[in-house]
C-alpha atoms as a PDB file:
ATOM      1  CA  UNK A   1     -15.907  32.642   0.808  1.00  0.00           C
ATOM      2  CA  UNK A   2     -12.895  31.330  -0.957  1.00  0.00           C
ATOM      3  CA  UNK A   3     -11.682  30.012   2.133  1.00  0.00           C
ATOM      4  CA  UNK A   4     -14.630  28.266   2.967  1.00  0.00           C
ATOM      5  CA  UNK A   5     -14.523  26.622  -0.632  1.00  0.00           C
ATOM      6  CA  UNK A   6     -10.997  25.573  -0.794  1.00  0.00           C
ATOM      7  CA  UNK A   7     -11.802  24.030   2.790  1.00  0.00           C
ATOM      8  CA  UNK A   8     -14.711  22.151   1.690  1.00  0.00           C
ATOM      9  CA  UNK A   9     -12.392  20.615  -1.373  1.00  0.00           C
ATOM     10  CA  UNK A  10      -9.666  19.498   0.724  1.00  0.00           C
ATOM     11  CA  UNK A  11     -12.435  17.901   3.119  1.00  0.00           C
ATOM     12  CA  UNK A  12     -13.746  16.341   0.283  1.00  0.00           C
ATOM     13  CA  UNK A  13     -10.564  14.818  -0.511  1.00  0.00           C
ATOM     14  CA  UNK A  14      -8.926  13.768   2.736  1.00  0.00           C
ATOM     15  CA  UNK A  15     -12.341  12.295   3.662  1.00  0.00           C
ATOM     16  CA  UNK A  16     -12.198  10.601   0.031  1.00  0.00           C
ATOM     17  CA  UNK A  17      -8.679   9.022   0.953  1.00  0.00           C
ATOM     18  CA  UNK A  18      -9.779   7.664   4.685  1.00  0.00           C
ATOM     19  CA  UNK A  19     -13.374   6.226   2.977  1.00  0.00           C
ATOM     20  CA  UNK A  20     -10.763   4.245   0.572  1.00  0.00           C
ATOM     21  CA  UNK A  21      -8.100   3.020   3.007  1.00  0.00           C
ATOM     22  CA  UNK A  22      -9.634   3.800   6.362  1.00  0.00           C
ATOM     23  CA  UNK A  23      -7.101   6.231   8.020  1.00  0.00           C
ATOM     24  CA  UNK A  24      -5.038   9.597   6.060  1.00  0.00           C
ATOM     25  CA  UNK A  25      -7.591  11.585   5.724  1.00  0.00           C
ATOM     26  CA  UNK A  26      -7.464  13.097   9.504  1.00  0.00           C
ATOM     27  CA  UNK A  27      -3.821  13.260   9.479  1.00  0.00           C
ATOM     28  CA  UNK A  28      -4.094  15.494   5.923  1.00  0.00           C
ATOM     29  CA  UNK A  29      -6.513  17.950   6.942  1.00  0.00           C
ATOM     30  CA  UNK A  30      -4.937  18.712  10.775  1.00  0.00           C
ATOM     31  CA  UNK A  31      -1.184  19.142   8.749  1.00  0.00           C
ATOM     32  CA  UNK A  32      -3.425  21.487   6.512  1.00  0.00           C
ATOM     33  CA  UNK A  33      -5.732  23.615   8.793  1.00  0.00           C
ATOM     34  CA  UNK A  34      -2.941  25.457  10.477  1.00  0.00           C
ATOM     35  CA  UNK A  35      -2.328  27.459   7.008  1.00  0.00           C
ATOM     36  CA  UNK A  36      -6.607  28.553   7.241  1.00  0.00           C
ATOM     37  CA  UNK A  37      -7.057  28.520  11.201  1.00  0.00           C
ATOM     38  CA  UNK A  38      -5.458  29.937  14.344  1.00  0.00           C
ATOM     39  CA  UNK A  39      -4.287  27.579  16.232  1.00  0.00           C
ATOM     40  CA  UNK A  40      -6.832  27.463  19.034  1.00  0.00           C
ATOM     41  CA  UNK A  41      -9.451  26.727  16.560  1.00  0.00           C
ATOM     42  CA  UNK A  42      -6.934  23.799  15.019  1.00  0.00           C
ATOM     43  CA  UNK A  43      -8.146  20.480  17.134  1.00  0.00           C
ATOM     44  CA  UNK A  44     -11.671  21.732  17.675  1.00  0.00           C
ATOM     45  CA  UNK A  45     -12.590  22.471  14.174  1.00  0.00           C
ATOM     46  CA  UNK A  46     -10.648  19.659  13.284  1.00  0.00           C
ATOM     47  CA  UNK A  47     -12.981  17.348  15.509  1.00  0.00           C
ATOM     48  CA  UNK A  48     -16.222  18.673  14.505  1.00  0.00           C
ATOM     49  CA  UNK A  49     -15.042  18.042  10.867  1.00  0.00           C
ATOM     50  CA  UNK A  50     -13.769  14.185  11.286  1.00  0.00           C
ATOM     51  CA  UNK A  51     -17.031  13.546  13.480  1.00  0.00           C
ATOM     52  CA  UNK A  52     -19.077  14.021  10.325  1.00  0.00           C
ATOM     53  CA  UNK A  53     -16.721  11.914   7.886  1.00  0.00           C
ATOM     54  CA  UNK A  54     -16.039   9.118  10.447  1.00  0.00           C
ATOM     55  CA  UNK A  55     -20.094   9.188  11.395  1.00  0.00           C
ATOM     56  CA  UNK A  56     -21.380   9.130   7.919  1.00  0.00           C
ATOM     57  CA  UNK A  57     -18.594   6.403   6.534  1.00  0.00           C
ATOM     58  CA  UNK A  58     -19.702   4.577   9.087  1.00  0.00           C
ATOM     59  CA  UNK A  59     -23.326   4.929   8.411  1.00  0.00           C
ATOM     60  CA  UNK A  60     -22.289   4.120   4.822  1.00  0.00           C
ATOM     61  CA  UNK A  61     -21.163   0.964   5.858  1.00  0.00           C
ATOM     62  CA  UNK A  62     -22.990   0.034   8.993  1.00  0.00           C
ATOM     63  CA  UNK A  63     -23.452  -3.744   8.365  1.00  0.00           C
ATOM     64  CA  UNK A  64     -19.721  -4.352   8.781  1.00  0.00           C
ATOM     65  CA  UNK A  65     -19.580  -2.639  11.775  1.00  0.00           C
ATOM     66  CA  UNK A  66     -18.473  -4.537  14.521  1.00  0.00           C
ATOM     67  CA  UNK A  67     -20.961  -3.628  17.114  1.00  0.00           C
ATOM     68  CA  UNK A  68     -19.182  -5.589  20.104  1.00  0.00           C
ATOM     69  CA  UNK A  69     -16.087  -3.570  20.387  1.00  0.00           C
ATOM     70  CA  UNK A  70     -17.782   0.024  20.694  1.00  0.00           C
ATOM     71  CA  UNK A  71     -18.822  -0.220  24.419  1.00  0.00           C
ATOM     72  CA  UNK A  72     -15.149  -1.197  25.635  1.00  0.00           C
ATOM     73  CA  UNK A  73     -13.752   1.430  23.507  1.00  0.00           C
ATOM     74  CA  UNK A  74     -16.363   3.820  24.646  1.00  0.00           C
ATOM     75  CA  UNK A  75     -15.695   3.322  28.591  1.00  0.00           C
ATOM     76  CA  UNK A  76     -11.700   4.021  27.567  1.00  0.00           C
ATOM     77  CA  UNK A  77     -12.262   6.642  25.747  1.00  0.00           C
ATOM     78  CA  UNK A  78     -14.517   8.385  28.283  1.00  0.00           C
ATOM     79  CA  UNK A  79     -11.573   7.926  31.093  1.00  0.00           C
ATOM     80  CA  UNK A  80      -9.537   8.929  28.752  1.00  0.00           C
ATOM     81  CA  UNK A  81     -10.842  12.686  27.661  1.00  0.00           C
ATOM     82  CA  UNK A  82     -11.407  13.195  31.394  1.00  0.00           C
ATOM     83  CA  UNK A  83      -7.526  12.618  31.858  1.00  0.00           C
ATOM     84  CA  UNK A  84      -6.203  14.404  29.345  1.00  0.00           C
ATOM     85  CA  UNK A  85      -8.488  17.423  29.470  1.00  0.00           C
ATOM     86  CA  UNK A  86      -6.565  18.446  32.279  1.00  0.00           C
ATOM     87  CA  UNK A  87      -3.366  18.415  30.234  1.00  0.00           C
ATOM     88  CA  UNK A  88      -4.593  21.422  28.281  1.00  0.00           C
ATOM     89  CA  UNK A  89      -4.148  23.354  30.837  1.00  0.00           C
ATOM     90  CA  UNK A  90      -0.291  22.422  31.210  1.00  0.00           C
ATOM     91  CA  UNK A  91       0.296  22.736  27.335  1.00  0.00           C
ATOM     92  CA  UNK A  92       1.082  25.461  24.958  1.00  0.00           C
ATOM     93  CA  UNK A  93      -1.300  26.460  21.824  1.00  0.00           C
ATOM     94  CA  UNK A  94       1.911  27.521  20.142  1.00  0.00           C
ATOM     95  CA  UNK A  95       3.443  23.941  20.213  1.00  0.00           C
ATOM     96  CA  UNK A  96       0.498  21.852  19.271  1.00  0.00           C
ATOM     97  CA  UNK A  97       1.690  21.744  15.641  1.00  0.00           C
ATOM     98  CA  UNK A  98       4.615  20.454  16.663  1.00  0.00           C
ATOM     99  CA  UNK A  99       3.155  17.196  18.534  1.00  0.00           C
ATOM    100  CA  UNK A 100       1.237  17.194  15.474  1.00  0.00           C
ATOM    101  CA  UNK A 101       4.042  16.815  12.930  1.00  0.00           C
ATOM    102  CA  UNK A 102       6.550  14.559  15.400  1.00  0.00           C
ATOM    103  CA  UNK A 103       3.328  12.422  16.239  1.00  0.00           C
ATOM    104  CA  UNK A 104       2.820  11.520  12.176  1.00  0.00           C
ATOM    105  CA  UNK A 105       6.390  11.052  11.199  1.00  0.00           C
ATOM    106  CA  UNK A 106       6.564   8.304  14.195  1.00  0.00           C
ATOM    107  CA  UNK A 107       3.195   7.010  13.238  1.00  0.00           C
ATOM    108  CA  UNK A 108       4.842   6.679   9.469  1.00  0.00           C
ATOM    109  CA  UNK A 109       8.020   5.492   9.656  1.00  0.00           C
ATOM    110  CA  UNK A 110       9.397   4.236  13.213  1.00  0.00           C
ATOM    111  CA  UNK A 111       8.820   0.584  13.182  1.00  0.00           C
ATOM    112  CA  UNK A 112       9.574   0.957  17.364  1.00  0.00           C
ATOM    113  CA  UNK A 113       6.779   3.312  17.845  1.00  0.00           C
ATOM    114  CA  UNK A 114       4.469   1.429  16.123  1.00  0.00           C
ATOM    115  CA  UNK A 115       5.343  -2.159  18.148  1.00  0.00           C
ATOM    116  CA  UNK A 116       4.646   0.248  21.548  1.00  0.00           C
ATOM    117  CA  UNK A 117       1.068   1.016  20.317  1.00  0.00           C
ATOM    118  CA  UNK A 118       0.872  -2.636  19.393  1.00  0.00           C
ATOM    119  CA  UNK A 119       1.645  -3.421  22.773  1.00  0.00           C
ATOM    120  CA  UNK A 120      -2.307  -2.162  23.999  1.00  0.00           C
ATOM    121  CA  UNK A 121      -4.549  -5.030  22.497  1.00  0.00           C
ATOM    122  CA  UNK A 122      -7.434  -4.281  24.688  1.00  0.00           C
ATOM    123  CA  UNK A 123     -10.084  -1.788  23.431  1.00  0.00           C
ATOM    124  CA  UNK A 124     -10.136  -0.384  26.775  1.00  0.00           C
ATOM    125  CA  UNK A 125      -6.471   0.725  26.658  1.00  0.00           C
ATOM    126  CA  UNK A 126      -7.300   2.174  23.054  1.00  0.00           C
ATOM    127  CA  UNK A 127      -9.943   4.107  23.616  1.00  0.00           C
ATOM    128  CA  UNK A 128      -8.359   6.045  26.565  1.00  0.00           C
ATOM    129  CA  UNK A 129      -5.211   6.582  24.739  1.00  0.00           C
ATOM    130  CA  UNK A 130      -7.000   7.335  21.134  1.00  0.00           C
ATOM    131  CA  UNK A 131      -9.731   9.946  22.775  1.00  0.00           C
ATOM    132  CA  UNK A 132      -7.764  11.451  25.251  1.00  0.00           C
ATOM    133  CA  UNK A 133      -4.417  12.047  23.451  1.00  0.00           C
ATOM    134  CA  UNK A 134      -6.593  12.884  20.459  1.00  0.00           C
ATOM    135  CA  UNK A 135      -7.565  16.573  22.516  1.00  0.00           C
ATOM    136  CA  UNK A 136      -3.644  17.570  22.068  1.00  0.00           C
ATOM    137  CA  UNK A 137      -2.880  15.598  18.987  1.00  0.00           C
ATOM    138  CA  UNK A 138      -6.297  15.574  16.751  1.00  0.00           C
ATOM    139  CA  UNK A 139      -5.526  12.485  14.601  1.00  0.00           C
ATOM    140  CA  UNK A 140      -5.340   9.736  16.093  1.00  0.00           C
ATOM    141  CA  UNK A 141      -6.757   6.637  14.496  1.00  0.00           C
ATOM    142  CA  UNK A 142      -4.188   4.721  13.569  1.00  0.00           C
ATOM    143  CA  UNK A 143      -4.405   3.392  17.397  1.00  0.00           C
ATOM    144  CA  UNK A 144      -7.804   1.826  16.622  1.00  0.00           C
ATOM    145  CA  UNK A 145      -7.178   0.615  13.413  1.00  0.00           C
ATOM    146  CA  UNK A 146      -4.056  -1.101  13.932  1.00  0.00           C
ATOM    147  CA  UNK A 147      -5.747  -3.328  16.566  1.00  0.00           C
ATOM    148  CA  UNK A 148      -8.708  -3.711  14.208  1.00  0.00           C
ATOM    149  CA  UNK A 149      -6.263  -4.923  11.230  1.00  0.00           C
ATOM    150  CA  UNK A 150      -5.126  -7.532  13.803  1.00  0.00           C
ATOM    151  CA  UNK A 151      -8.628  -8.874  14.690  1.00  0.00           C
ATOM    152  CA  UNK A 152     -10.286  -8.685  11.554  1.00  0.00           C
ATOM    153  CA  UNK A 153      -9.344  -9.783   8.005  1.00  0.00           C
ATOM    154  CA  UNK A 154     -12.093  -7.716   6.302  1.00  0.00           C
ATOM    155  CA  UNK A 155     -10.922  -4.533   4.498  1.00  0.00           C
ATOM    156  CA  UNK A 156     -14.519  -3.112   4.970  1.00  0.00           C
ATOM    157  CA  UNK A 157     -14.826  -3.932   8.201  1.00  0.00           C
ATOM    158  CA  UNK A 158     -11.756  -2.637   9.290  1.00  0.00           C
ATOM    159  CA  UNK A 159     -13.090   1.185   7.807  1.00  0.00           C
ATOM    160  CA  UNK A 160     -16.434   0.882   8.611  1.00  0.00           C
ATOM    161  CA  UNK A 161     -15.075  -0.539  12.719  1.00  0.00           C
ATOM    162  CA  UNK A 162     -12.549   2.018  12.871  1.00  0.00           C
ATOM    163  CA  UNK A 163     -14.963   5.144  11.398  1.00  0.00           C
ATOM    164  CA  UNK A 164     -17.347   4.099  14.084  1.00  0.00           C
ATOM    165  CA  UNK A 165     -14.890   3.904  16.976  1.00  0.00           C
ATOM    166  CA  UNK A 166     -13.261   7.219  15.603  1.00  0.00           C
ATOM    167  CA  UNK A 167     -16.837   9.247  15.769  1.00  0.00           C
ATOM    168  CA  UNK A 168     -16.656   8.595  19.530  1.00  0.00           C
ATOM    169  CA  UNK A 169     -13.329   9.763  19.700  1.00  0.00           C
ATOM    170  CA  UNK A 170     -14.356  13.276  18.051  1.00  0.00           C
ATOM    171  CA  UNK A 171     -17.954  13.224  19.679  1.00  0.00           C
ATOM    172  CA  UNK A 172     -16.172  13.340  23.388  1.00  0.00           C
ATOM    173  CA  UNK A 173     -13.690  16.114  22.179  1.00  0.00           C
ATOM    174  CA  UNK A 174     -15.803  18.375  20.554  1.00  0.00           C
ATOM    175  CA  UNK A 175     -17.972  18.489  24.178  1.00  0.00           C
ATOM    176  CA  UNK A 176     -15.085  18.745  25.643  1.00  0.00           C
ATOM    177  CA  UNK A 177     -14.073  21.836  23.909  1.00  0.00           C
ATOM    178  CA  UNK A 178     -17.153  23.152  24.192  1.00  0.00           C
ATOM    179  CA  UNK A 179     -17.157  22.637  28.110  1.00  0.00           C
ATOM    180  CA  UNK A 180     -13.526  24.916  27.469  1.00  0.00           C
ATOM    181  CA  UNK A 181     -15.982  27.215  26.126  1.00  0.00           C
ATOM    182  CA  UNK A 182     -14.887  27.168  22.244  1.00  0.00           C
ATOM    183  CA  UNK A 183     -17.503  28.894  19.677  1.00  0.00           C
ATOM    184  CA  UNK A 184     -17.836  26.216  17.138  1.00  0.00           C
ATOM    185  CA  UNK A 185     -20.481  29.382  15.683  1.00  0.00           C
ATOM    186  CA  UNK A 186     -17.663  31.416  15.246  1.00  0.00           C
ATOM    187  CA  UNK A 187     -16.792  29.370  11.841  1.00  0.00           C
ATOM    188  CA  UNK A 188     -19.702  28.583  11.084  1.00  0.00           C
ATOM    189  CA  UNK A 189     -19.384  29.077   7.423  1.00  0.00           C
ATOM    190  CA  UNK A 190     -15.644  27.467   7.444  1.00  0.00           C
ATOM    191  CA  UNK A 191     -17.897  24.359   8.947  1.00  0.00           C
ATOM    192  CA  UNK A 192     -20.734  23.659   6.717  1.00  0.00           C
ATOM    193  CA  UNK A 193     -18.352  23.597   4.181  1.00  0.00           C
ATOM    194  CA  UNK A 194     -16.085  20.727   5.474  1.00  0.00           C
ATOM    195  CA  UNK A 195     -19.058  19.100   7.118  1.00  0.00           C
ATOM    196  CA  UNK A 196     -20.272  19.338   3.333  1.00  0.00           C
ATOM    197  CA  UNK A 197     -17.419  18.113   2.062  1.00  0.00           C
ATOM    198  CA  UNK A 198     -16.699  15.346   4.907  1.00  0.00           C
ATOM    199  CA  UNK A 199     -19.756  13.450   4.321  1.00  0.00           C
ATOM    200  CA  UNK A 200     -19.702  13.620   0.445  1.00  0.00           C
ATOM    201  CA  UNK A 201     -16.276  12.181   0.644  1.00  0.00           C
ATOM    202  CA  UNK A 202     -17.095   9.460   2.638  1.00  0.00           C
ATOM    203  CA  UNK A 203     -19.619   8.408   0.258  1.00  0.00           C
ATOM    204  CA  UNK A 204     -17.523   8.449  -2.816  1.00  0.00           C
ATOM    205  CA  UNK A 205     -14.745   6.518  -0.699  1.00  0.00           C
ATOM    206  CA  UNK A 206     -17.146   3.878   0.262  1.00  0.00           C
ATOM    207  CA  UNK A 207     -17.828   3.544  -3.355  1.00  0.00           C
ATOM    208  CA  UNK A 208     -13.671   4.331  -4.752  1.00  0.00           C
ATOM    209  CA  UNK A 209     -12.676   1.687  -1.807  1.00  0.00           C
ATOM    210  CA  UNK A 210     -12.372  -1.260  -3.681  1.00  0.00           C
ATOM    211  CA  UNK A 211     -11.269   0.001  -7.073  1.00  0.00           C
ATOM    212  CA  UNK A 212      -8.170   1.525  -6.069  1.00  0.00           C
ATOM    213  CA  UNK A 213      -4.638  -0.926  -5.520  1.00  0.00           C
ATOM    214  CA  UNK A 214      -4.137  -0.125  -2.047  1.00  0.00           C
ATOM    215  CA  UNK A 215      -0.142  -0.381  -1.797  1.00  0.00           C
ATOM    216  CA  UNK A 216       0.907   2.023  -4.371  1.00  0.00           C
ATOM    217  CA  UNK A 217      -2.119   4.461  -2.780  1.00  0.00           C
ATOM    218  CA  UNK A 218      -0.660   4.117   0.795  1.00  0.00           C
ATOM    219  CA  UNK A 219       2.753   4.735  -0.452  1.00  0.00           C
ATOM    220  CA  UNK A 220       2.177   8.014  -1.734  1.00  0.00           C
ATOM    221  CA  UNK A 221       0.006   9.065   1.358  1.00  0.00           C
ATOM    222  CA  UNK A 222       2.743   8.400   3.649  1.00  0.00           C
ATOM    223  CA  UNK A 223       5.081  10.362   1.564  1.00  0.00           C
ATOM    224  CA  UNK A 224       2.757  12.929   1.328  1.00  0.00           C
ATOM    225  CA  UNK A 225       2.244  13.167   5.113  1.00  0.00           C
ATOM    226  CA  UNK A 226       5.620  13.048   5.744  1.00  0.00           C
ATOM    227  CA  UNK A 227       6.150  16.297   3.932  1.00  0.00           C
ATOM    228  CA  UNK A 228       3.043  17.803   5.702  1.00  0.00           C
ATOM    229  CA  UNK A 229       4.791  16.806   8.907  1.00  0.00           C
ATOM    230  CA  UNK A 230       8.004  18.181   8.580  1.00  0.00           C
ATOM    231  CA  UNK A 231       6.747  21.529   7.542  1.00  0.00           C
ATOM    232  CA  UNK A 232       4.907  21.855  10.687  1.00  0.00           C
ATOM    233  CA  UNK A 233       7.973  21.187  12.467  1.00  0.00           C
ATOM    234  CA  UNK A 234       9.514  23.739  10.717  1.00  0.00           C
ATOM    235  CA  UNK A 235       6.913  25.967  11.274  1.00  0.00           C
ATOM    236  CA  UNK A 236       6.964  25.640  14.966  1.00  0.00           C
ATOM    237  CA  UNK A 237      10.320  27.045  15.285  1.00  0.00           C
ATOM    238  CA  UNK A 238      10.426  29.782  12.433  1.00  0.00           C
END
């Protein structure tokens, strides 16, 4: 039961930090889960969890949703779970942490990996590569949202967009793990808890979002994450 607590708390808080700035949140919680979880259960319970905070922010702030991207990023991201599906097969449980933690610290801090995602301005391209790399990885919205922050000036639309196109992306994996045959009832008390948690911190982020000063905020996060990263690393090859 403590478990189950402490996991609905940390929920609460990572999907707290993506209601405010719109990405974090995922990133937190998959660096986290491998210290509760075994690592088969990592991406799927991971999914399940940011389906309920990216649904309900999006909910929360459904009039500045951009309806017109979702069915391009839909069709991409439906080619793109078929693809990668078939990569499970090819990969390692043991060394998802590891893609994990090398995946955030180049999301953070190289400036070249960052100009490479960039590169895909169609939400085609985005969706395939955000949905389908998302079954190894788990977190992957900064894809979407960087395009987003390119089309749209709008700090709520860019959440509220990017929360929408990110419930897709964790909709198609958690059928996808459940075609793999994973028993999401297996945890079920470790999931009401961050489902719980999920959809109570997307509410108070919609609310936080525009009383917090978003530099110093993102700072810390990425330091934060950083640290989270490397210690998966690490973990991998103790």
């Amino acid at each position: 039961m403590n478990t189950e607590i402490l996991l609905g708390i940390i929920t609460f808080l990572t999907s707290t930090i993506a209601g405010v700035v719109g990405l974090g949140g995922g990133m937190i919680l998959i660096a986290v889960l491998p210290s509760f979880l075994p690592i088969n259960a990592l991406v799927p319970i991971h999914g399940l969890t940011q389906l309920s905070s990216n649904l309900s922010r999006a909910v929360f702030g459904y009039k500045d949703v951009k309806v017109e991207v979702i069915p391009k990023f839909l069709i991409g991201s439906l080619a793109g779970v078929s693809f990668f599906a078939v990569i499970l097969y090819f990969v390692s449980l043991t060394y998802i942490p590891l893609f994990i933690g090398i995946y955030i610290l180049l999301s953070l801090w190289s400036q070249k990996f960052n100009d490479k995602i960039k590169k895909f301005e169609s939400y085609y391209l985005i969706g395939f590569i955000q949905s389908g790399f998302s079954i190894v990885v788990g977190a992957t919205g900064p894809l979407a949202t960087t395009l987003l922050v390119k089309d749209y000036n709008d700090k709520d639309t860019v959440v509220a967009t990017a929360a929408a196109l990110m419930s897709i992306t964790h909709l198609l994996k958690v059928f996808a793990f459940m075609l793999f045959g994973f028993v999401f009832f297996d945890y079920i008390g470790i999931l009401v808890a961050m489902i719980i948690g999920a959809v109570a911190g997307s509410y108070a982020g919609t609310k936080l979002r525009d009383k917090i000063d978003g530099k110093k905020f993102m700072l810390a996060l990425k330091i934060i994450l950083s640290l989270m990263a490397i210690k998966l690393v690490i973990f991998v090859f103790m």
